[in-house]
XYZ file of C-alpha atoms in Angstrom:
605
model
C -24.732 -3.523 37.362
C -21.782 -3.199 39.037
C -18.330 -4.975 38.197
C -16.949 -7.554 39.559
C -12.876 -8.407 40.504
C -12.461 -11.588 40.498
C -9.299 -13.939 41.377
C -8.627 -16.731 39.619
C -5.954 -19.759 39.409
C -3.965 -20.068 36.087
C -3.944 -24.234 34.958
C -1.120 -23.307 32.563
C 1.307 -21.832 34.712
C -0.223 -22.434 38.185
C 0.303 -18.964 39.130
C -3.219 -16.344 40.616
C -4.001 -13.293 38.385
C -7.309 -11.399 38.658
C -10.142 -10.954 36.064
C -13.095 -8.158 35.650
C -16.202 -8.942 34.686
C -19.563 -6.533 34.507
C -22.029 -8.016 36.811
C -25.910 -7.547 37.148
C -28.326 -8.983 39.912
C -31.129 -10.221 38.216
C -35.064 -11.140 40.092
C -35.447 -14.947 39.255
C -39.081 -15.973 40.635
C -38.245 -16.016 44.380
C -34.372 -15.280 43.847
C -31.837 -12.689 42.748
C -28.782 -14.255 40.475
C -25.943 -12.663 39.491
C -25.347 -12.748 35.461
C -22.468 -12.103 33.634
C -22.904 -9.571 31.109
C -19.178 -9.443 29.662
C -15.652 -10.260 30.701
C -13.605 -7.300 30.985
C -10.244 -9.204 31.304
C -7.769 -9.137 33.144
C -6.293 -5.460 32.060
C -9.099 -3.371 33.024
C -7.410 -0.013 33.615
C -10.295 2.090 34.747
C -9.517 3.341 37.951
C -11.847 1.825 40.916
C -12.885 4.525 42.301
C -14.844 5.201 39.158
C -16.276 1.919 39.130
C -19.834 3.100 40.460
C -20.042 5.891 37.982
C -18.763 4.032 34.823
C -22.062 1.726 35.843
C -24.399 4.192 36.592
C -23.934 5.620 33.094
C -23.773 2.341 31.609
C -27.308 2.163 33.174
C -28.814 5.515 31.634
C -27.390 4.759 27.741
C -28.992 1.095 28.574
C -31.865 2.327 29.023
C -32.241 6.392 28.714
C -34.777 8.110 30.453
C -35.748 11.632 29.696
C -34.825 14.430 31.797
C -31.732 12.530 33.845
C -28.741 14.323 33.470
C -25.565 12.278 32.196
C -23.447 11.159 34.587
C -20.118 13.623 33.489
C -16.843 11.256 33.984
C -13.332 11.882 32.973
C -12.872 11.437 28.677
C -11.656 8.803 29.047
C -13.526 6.600 31.252
C -16.946 7.867 29.221
C -14.808 6.480 25.856
C -14.929 2.914 27.668
C -18.193 3.197 28.921
C -18.987 3.593 24.827
C -16.884 0.600 23.798
C -18.205 -1.123 26.715
C -21.698 -0.452 25.205
C -20.632 -1.310 21.309
C -19.293 -4.368 23.318
C -22.361 -5.939 25.082
C -24.714 -4.857 21.398
C -22.168 -7.001 19.578
C -21.707 -9.823 22.156
C -26.026 -10.599 21.579
C -26.738 -12.990 18.958
C -27.132 -12.681 15.646
C -30.662 -13.617 14.373
C -30.585 -11.945 10.931
C -27.001 -12.810 9.362
C -28.137 -13.875 6.258
C -29.220 -11.588 3.537
C -31.499 -9.155 3.274
C -34.843 -10.643 2.449
C -34.997 -13.751 4.008
C -35.107 -12.932 7.887
C -38.105 -12.981 9.610
C -39.678 -10.083 10.214
C -39.675 -8.209 14.105
C -41.651 -5.581 14.653
C -41.950 -3.359 17.562
C -43.456 0.002 18.682
C -40.932 2.623 19.817
C -40.884 6.196 20.063
C -39.303 7.867 16.573
C -38.390 11.030 18.041
C -35.867 9.167 20.764
C -33.611 7.772 17.686
C -30.282 8.121 18.035
C -27.409 6.644 16.018
C -23.899 6.759 17.806
C -20.808 4.525 17.292
C -19.947 4.879 13.242
C -17.763 2.503 12.251
C -16.094 1.558 8.633
C -16.745 -2.172 7.349
C -16.764 -2.201 3.685
C -13.037 -2.411 3.054
C -12.433 -4.907 6.313
C -14.976 -6.721 4.691
C -13.778 -7.565 1.070
C -10.260 -7.807 2.928
C -11.804 -10.321 4.993
C -13.024 -12.382 2.057
C -9.475 -11.789 0.159
C -8.065 -13.667 2.780
C -10.120 -17.117 3.312
C -10.350 -16.800 -0.389
C -6.042 -17.454 0.249
C -6.821 -18.984 3.178
C -4.653 -17.380 4.942
C -5.562 -17.255 8.582
C -5.211 -21.646 8.354
C -1.355 -21.053 7.599
C -0.762 -18.293 9.936
C -2.115 -20.946 12.438
C 0.479 -23.169 10.984
C 3.606 -20.755 12.038
C 2.403 -20.776 15.762
C 0.164 -17.249 15.577
C -2.226 -17.346 18.213
C -5.200 -16.358 18.262
C -4.721 -13.006 19.374
C -1.632 -12.368 16.908
C -3.848 -13.838 14.419
C -6.434 -10.858 14.474
C -3.159 -8.110 14.456
C -1.801 -9.843 11.391
C -5.140 -9.098 9.968
C -5.682 -5.733 11.367
C -1.855 -4.900 9.762
C -2.905 -5.913 6.314
C -6.595 -4.990 6.145
C -5.576 -1.681 8.308
C -3.380 -0.704 5.250
C -5.433 -1.674 2.083
C -7.484 0.657 3.800
C -5.597 3.195 5.916
C -2.145 3.562 4.871
C -0.124 4.824 7.637
C 2.598 3.236 10.543
C 1.537 0.627 12.553
C 0.503 3.451 15.044
C -2.036 4.798 12.202
C -3.466 1.149 12.467
C -3.681 0.875 15.797
C -5.975 3.823 15.544
C -7.518 2.659 12.852
C -8.510 -0.507 14.573
C -9.248 1.148 17.377
C -11.285 4.084 16.650
C -12.312 3.868 13.470
C -12.546 0.511 11.670
C -15.568 -2.678 12.609
C -12.611 -5.436 11.591
C -13.019 -6.505 15.006
C -16.860 -7.010 15.123
C -16.567 -9.178 11.504
C -13.675 -11.537 13.168
C -15.295 -11.239 16.953
C -11.959 -9.879 18.274
C -12.168 -6.308 20.851
C -9.447 -4.348 19.049
C -9.247 -1.783 22.162
C -8.041 -4.534 24.377
C -5.350 -5.019 21.949
C -1.965 -2.857 23.258
C 0.525 -1.107 20.112
C 3.547 -3.279 21.339
C 1.191 -6.310 20.227
C 0.630 -5.513 16.519
C 5.029 -4.492 16.798
C 5.256 -8.337 18.099
C 3.204 -9.217 15.270
C 5.302 -7.487 12.580
C 8.312 -9.380 14.057
C 6.623 -13.024 13.793
C 5.516 -11.719 9.515
C 8.966 -11.215 8.709
C 10.406 -14.149 9.739
C 7.977 -16.405 8.310
C 8.995 -14.214 5.149
C 9.458 -17.007 2.911
C 7.002 -18.761 3.926
C 4.246 -17.055 3.446
C 5.477 -15.707 0.049
C 6.034 -19.048 -1.482
C 2.402 -20.863 -0.123
C 0.245 -17.372 -1.024
C 1.437 -16.844 -4.407
C 1.251 -21.170 -5.236
C -2.615 -20.527 -3.668
C -3.207 -17.436 -6.530
C -1.443 -19.768 -9.249
C -4.071 -22.054 -8.324
C -6.804 -20.212 -8.326
C -6.695 -18.420 -11.627
C -4.190 -21.102 -13.484
C -1.367 -18.964 -13.943
C 1.238 -19.324 -16.463
C 4.966 -18.953 -14.368
C 7.054 -19.073 -17.070
C 7.111 -14.883 -17.257
C 9.007 -13.099 -14.551
C 8.996 -9.715 -13.966
C 11.779 -7.768 -11.748
C 12.509 -4.611 -10.165
C 13.511 -2.795 -7.638
C 12.430 0.557 -5.939
C 13.151 2.054 -2.894
C 11.679 4.313 0.194
C 12.902 6.402 3.020
C 12.542 6.757 6.653
C 11.906 9.965 8.949
C 15.009 10.553 11.730
C 18.634 9.531 10.864
C 18.961 6.060 11.669
C 21.899 4.430 13.461
C 20.889 0.876 14.892
C 19.495 -0.207 11.067
C 22.786 -1.339 9.276
C 20.833 -1.681 5.987
C 19.819 2.156 6.131
C 21.471 3.876 4.515
C 21.721 7.107 1.942
C 21.526 7.198 -1.834
C 19.721 7.501 -4.491
C 16.100 8.237 -3.960
C 13.319 7.244 -6.076
C 10.494 10.173 -3.966
C 14.061 12.435 -4.375
C 14.179 12.285 -0.593
C 18.467 12.145 -0.593
C 18.807 13.205 2.120
C 16.903 10.711 4.257
C 18.439 7.316 5.098
C 17.329 4.941 2.573
C 15.670 1.024 2.013
C 15.380 -1.167 -1.458
C 12.450 -3.397 -1.867
C 12.932 -5.500 -4.664
C 9.705 -7.734 -6.282
C 9.492 -10.629 -8.423
C 6.315 -10.888 -9.703
C 4.916 -13.411 -12.527
C 3.350 -11.594 -15.780
C -0.465 -11.362 -13.965
C 1.868 -8.541 -11.716
C 1.400 -11.098 -8.417
C 4.304 -11.125 -5.991
C 6.561 -14.601 -5.997
C 9.028 -12.916 -3.759
C 10.100 -9.740 -1.965
C 13.297 -9.017 -0.309
C 14.566 -5.767 1.317
C 18.308 -4.759 0.773
C 20.265 -1.680 1.834
C 19.668 1.651 0.643
C 22.283 2.301 -1.612
C 22.333 -1.112 -3.685
C 23.337 -0.392 -6.502
C 20.406 -2.917 -8.495
C 22.202 -4.901 -10.994
C 23.340 -6.760 -8.274
C 20.386 -8.258 -7.134
C 19.140 -10.342 -9.954
C 21.417 -13.377 -9.073
C 20.934 -13.758 -5.086
C 17.076 -13.092 -6.044
C 16.494 -15.547 -8.847
C 18.528 -18.394 -7.092
C 16.379 -17.651 -4.157
C 13.216 -17.977 -6.213
C 14.621 -21.016 -7.839
C 13.009 -19.726 -11.348
C 12.427 -22.354 -13.352
C 15.312 -22.704 -16.203
C 13.835 -21.379 -19.507
C 11.674 -18.783 -17.574
C 11.580 -15.390 -19.465
C 12.820 -12.742 -17.381
C 11.701 -9.196 -17.878
C 14.013 -6.623 -16.583
C 14.310 -2.484 -16.235
C 17.463 -1.093 -17.965
C 19.022 -0.113 -14.511
C 19.284 -4.257 -13.684
C 20.518 -5.481 -17.223
C 23.689 -5.153 -16.769
C 26.318 -6.826 -19.637
C 26.861 -8.983 -16.373
C 23.860 -9.724 -15.376
C 22.764 -10.649 -19.031
C 25.677 -13.310 -19.798
C 25.166 -14.319 -16.407
C 21.481 -15.302 -17.486
C 22.183 -17.044 -20.596
C 24.306 -19.295 -18.500
C 22.810 -20.228 -16.476
C 19.975 -20.893 -18.481
C 17.328 -18.441 -18.228
C 15.754 -15.985 -21.777
C 15.955 -12.233 -20.748
C 13.206 -9.348 -22.426
C 15.149 -6.558 -20.988
C 15.796 -2.453 -22.032
C 18.791 -1.410 -23.600
C 21.129 0.816 -21.568
C 22.945 1.960 -24.390
C 22.975 6.243 -23.205
C 22.708 6.593 -28.406
C 19.155 6.367 -29.549
C 18.435 4.916 -32.934
C 15.960 5.659 -35.108
C 13.365 2.835 -35.881
C 14.255 1.670 -39.834
C 12.395 2.354 -42.251
C 10.489 -1.538 -43.071
C 9.580 -1.466 -40.039
C 6.032 -2.490 -39.133
C 2.455 -0.651 -37.514
C 0.524 -2.161 -34.332
C -2.262 -0.506 -32.589
C -2.610 -0.316 -28.374
C -5.493 -1.066 -26.211
C -5.700 2.905 -26.867
C -5.480 3.002 -30.352
C -1.986 4.137 -30.618
C 0.488 3.662 -33.131
C 4.345 1.704 -32.436
C 6.168 1.455 -34.849
C 8.411 -2.367 -34.793
C 11.185 -3.303 -36.180
C 13.273 -6.401 -35.142
C 17.046 -7.328 -36.184
C 18.729 -10.100 -35.604
C 22.374 -10.293 -33.741
C 25.479 -11.647 -36.326
C 25.679 -14.799 -34.489
C 22.011 -14.774 -34.119
C 21.874 -15.642 -30.474
C 20.404 -11.992 -29.113
C 17.511 -9.796 -31.086
C 16.991 -6.028 -31.603
C 13.579 -4.430 -31.615
C 13.942 -1.174 -32.221
C 10.390 0.645 -30.941
C 8.981 4.168 -31.970
C 5.552 4.807 -29.640
C 3.600 8.174 -30.983
C 2.188 8.968 -27.878
C 5.351 8.219 -25.918
C 7.079 10.662 -28.914
C 4.696 13.432 -27.509
C 5.030 12.984 -24.181
C 8.729 13.296 -24.228
C 8.246 16.299 -26.923
C 6.063 17.963 -24.287
C 9.388 17.091 -21.106
C 12.122 18.602 -23.377
C 10.196 21.266 -23.829
C 9.156 22.906 -20.640
C 12.526 21.108 -19.686
C 13.891 23.380 -22.142
C 12.252 26.685 -21.848
C 13.246 26.821 -18.584
C 16.679 26.635 -19.636
C 16.619 28.852 -21.490
C 14.223 31.616 -19.044
C 16.870 31.093 -16.408
C 20.271 31.845 -18.902
C 17.884 34.920 -20.037
C 17.403 36.165 -16.695
C 21.357 35.906 -16.317
C 21.825 38.346 -19.157
C 19.709 40.771 -18.571
C 21.373 40.883 -15.129
C 24.261 42.141 -17.182
C 22.475 45.440 -18.140
C 21.574 45.834 -14.705
C 23.533 47.462 -12.150
C 24.280 45.478 -8.447
C 24.510 42.391 -10.361
C 27.438 40.206 -10.887
C 28.829 40.482 -13.746
C 31.973 38.784 -12.648
C 32.884 35.876 -15.545
C 33.498 32.748 -12.787
C 30.905 33.853 -10.707
C 28.908 34.105 -13.382
C 29.925 29.931 -15.045
C 28.933 29.110 -11.428
C 25.452 29.821 -12.132
C 24.998 28.984 -15.813
C 26.788 25.388 -13.770
C 24.165 25.063 -11.387
C 21.309 25.626 -13.911
C 22.756 22.891 -15.839
C 22.982 20.870 -13.025
C 19.017 21.095 -12.702
C 18.703 21.163 -15.972
C 17.911 17.291 -16.408
C 20.211 16.868 -18.873
C 18.874 19.072 -21.837
C 22.084 21.240 -21.255
C 23.732 19.278 -23.774
C 22.243 20.865 -26.142
C 23.380 24.275 -25.941
C 27.154 26.059 -26.322
C 27.206 28.927 -24.310
C 29.332 31.442 -24.483
C 30.044 34.846 -21.996
C 31.581 38.094 -24.107
C 33.790 40.198 -21.945
C 35.356 43.519 -21.075
C 39.124 44.864 -22.380
C 40.134 43.952 -19.133
C 38.603 40.813 -18.818
C 37.538 41.181 -15.075
C 33.827 41.412 -16.193
C 31.246 39.898 -18.137
C 29.485 42.431 -20.531
C 26.826 39.661 -22.685
C 25.705 36.202 -22.844
C 25.169 34.428 -25.556
C 23.867 30.673 -26.142
C 22.491 29.241 -29.361
C 20.693 25.713 -29.077
C 22.709 22.140 -30.708
C 21.113 19.304 -30.683
C 23.094 16.440 -30.018
C 21.922 12.811 -32.301
C 20.875 10.593 -30.739
C 19.024 11.955 -27.851
C 15.614 12.338 -27.040
C 15.683 16.056 -28.892
C 16.404 14.519 -31.668
C 14.704 11.125 -31.872
C 11.623 11.392 -29.367
C 9.874 8.069 -28.143
C 12.492 5.337 -29.661
C 13.919 3.281 -27.574
C 15.606 -0.599 -28.119
C 14.944 -3.893 -26.322
C 17.239 -6.913 -25.531
C 16.144 -10.302 -26.310
C 17.900 -14.054 -26.500
C 13.936 -14.399 -27.805
C 15.046 -14.850 -30.995
C 12.211 -17.170 -32.724
C 9.633 -14.635 -31.285
C 7.839 -12.152 -34.157
C 8.074 -7.965 -33.144
C 4.256 -8.035 -32.108
C 4.575 -10.888 -29.215
C 8.268 -9.209 -28.012
C 6.386 -5.508 -27.616
C 3.554 -6.551 -25.830
C 5.976 -8.687 -23.291
C 7.673 -5.916 -22.698
C 4.569 -3.777 -22.501
C 4.241 -5.665 -18.643
C 7.122 -4.312 -16.808
C 4.917 -0.564 -17.464
C 2.401 -3.503 -15.069
C 5.460 -3.782 -12.657
C 6.289 -0.047 -12.517
C 1.864 0.501 -11.460
C 2.621 -1.778 -8.677
C 5.448 0.452 -6.968
C 3.048 3.410 -7.757
C 0.541 0.859 -5.640
C 2.835 0.164 -3.030
C 3.711 3.953 -2.464
C 0.090 5.867 -2.982
C -2.148 3.475 -2.411
C -0.520 1.082 0.408
C 1.402 3.662 2.621
C 4.878 2.014 1.929
C 6.083 4.937 2.593
C 7.681 7.044 4.735
C 9.579 4.429 7.328
C 9.471 5.334 11.177
C 10.658 2.619 12.599
C 14.638 2.368 14.205
C 14.795 -1.373 14.069
C 15.695 -3.034 11.527
C 13.336 -5.749 11.910
C 10.566 -3.323 12.531
C 11.435 -1.453 9.340
C 11.614 -4.469 7.329
C 8.038 -5.927 9.060
C 6.314 -2.444 7.946
C 7.361 -2.917 4.546
C 6.903 -6.798 3.782
C 3.104 -5.793 5.886
C 2.385 -3.664 2.592
C 3.788 -6.134 0.447
C 0.908 -8.685 1.613
C -1.678 -6.063 1.674
C -0.966 -5.189 -2.118
C -1.189 -9.101 -2.753
C -4.765 -9.223 -1.597
C -5.419 -6.375 -3.132
C -3.833 -7.834 -6.594
C -6.134 -10.443 -5.705
C -9.516 -8.570 -5.852
C -8.502 -6.543 -8.256
C -8.214 -9.637 -10.973
C -11.114 -11.178 -9.677
C -13.163 -8.041 -10.659
C -11.259 -7.407 -13.898
C -13.255 -10.728 -14.985
C -16.225 -9.147 -13.820
C -15.644 -6.242 -16.734
C -14.441 -3.942 -13.202
C -11.440 -2.290 -13.477
C -11.182 0.369 -10.916
C -7.994 1.311 -9.529
C -7.791 0.121 -6.226
C -7.656 4.058 -4.736
C -10.940 4.095 -6.475
C -12.625 0.726 -4.450
C -11.449 1.843 -1.380
C -12.956 4.725 -2.192
C -15.864 3.291 -2.445
C -15.774 0.763 -0.333
C -14.925 3.585 2.896
C -18.148 4.607 2.669
C -20.271 1.752 3.969
C -20.310 1.397 8.118
C -22.017 -0.271 10.684
C -24.158 1.995 12.793
C -25.972 1.601 16.294
C -29.566 2.842 16.029
C -30.907 3.536 19.640
C -34.821 3.817 20.646
C -37.330 4.190 23.318
C -40.139 1.416 23.226
C -43.027 2.404 24.376
C -42.613 -0.258 27.531
C -40.282 2.196 28.262
C -36.965 -0.423 27.477
C -34.510 0.686 24.812
C -33.756 -1.759 22.246
C -30.261 -0.891 20.319
C -29.924 -2.262 17.176
C -26.463 -2.604 15.096
C -26.133 -3.126 11.647
C -24.165 -2.291 7.830
C -25.687 1.155 6.451
C -27.612 -0.462 3.309
C -24.903 -0.696 0.270
C -25.498 1.755 -1.994
C -25.023 0.412 -5.813
C -21.581 0.693 -6.704
C -21.057 -0.863 -3.816
C -23.072 -3.606 -4.705
C -21.576 -4.427 -7.695
C -18.647 -5.268 -6.190
C -19.799 -7.542 -3.571
C -22.088 -9.095 -6.356
C -18.544 -9.429 -8.368
C -17.093 -11.039 -5.655
C -20.087 -12.951 -4.776
C -20.866 -11.812 -0.798
C -22.952 -10.896 1.335
C -23.600 -7.096 1.223
C -24.753 -6.443 4.215
C -20.954 -7.231 6.506
C -21.186 -8.175 10.375
C -25.314 -9.012 9.896
C -27.631 -7.301 12.823
C -27.160 -7.293 16.478
C -30.121 -6.401 18.192
C -30.220 -5.636 22.495
C -32.760 -4.734 24.687
C -32.082 -3.251 27.714
């Protein structure tokens, strides 16, 4: 076995380049022939001085002999030898890629004590992700957009990597090369792909964002028969690591992850009632939520008469007026700060969790808008607990200040004490408005002798009306229950953002270029679209697990190579996936896919 460096002429460009091949000499009858085992490519990075030892090491791994010590090689060369061995095994035909139990028996005599298990690679999430990509016909779409084979492989690696192991593009590159068997499933060698190829593919994807989103959404509509009359719209933001000077959209603002110390980007999503993304848009980090709705709905070309469900941050009076004039229906949470009690003559409904919600619908005087007053017992218990925790913390800090006035060497100056009280109010999450605080001063009025406080709940707040909120809509013909259950879809949208952030690696962003940062967010949106497609399909089979749970279940399945020494001193290499466990098999059966991804590869050396 040896490595041959061959000069090759490019027919497309007319120039010449060198390629490398792994070659073995074999005797065929009375003649010796050279057989190419593997094409190592143009950019074979092993130094020529290590080629002979690399080939000896490959011979040792292919046909290990007892008593022979492995050749000592640099770590990078040893890793390359392992990669070449894996490619040799994977390049063999797959005689039994069908469902287990249908292949012909292959009985061989081997030494069980010689068994070695090498190169485990995860395969479960990759297998399910490729199934979703096939169902949505994403790869042909990428080909139509002009992406060649390696670029399509990079795109699949970025998207499925975000589903299986969320992180930066650098982390995805390591995952593709060191952890995942995705390359085996699509017959592509990711060890030969540079990190820059992933970045450039991300750049190409973001340039075709509108086309990709439109086609994918239309295909989900066709597959599930979705009703597109309801549109959900909301925004979230994510933060950068480092100081961004080259991205004009990286701005400081109110961070929903409490990272206002970092530059931010804002992601806006328009979804249908089933949670599939119709359109995404990336805004500056300091964008005001109320200023994004009109541009998004216009760009979406949402049909007239569609019902748009909005969070209170976007439901400004200006937006509501514009929506009425543009012919949209809306359902929003009222922005009024003062809470109103639910009237006595309300109706009561039960939620899916057997919790009671009390509703009362009241029409406006002109009959163009209705308000739905809602009281949720479960929400009331939650808000009471939140208020109690914040008040106990605030009162404990006031007691600490009060106790310090009776001890020596503590601050007693009124101006300093009021400054500390002001900081406590700032951190009180709004409960300080329910307290009257008074400092008792000494006769010289230069020192404080006591601190007194009294709780005085403010009417119309969380403390006096927990669990109460008000909905507004110009859909005057709906009854209370239908209106409330439609609004609850907005909580599903909040679950979408939680999934994007915690399950699909939306945050943080490490890129400095605007296009790269936008590409990172768009890849997460594409990964979410596939995850939502998988989960909706599984829900039809009564599998309601979160993506985090599904991912943990599927990640336990891997492909692995088993190596045996046969009785004729030749070596048998078998690469296959581990047997699907019951919880994995349940997912595969629900999706109708083969529980043995990648089939079986055999090599006798």
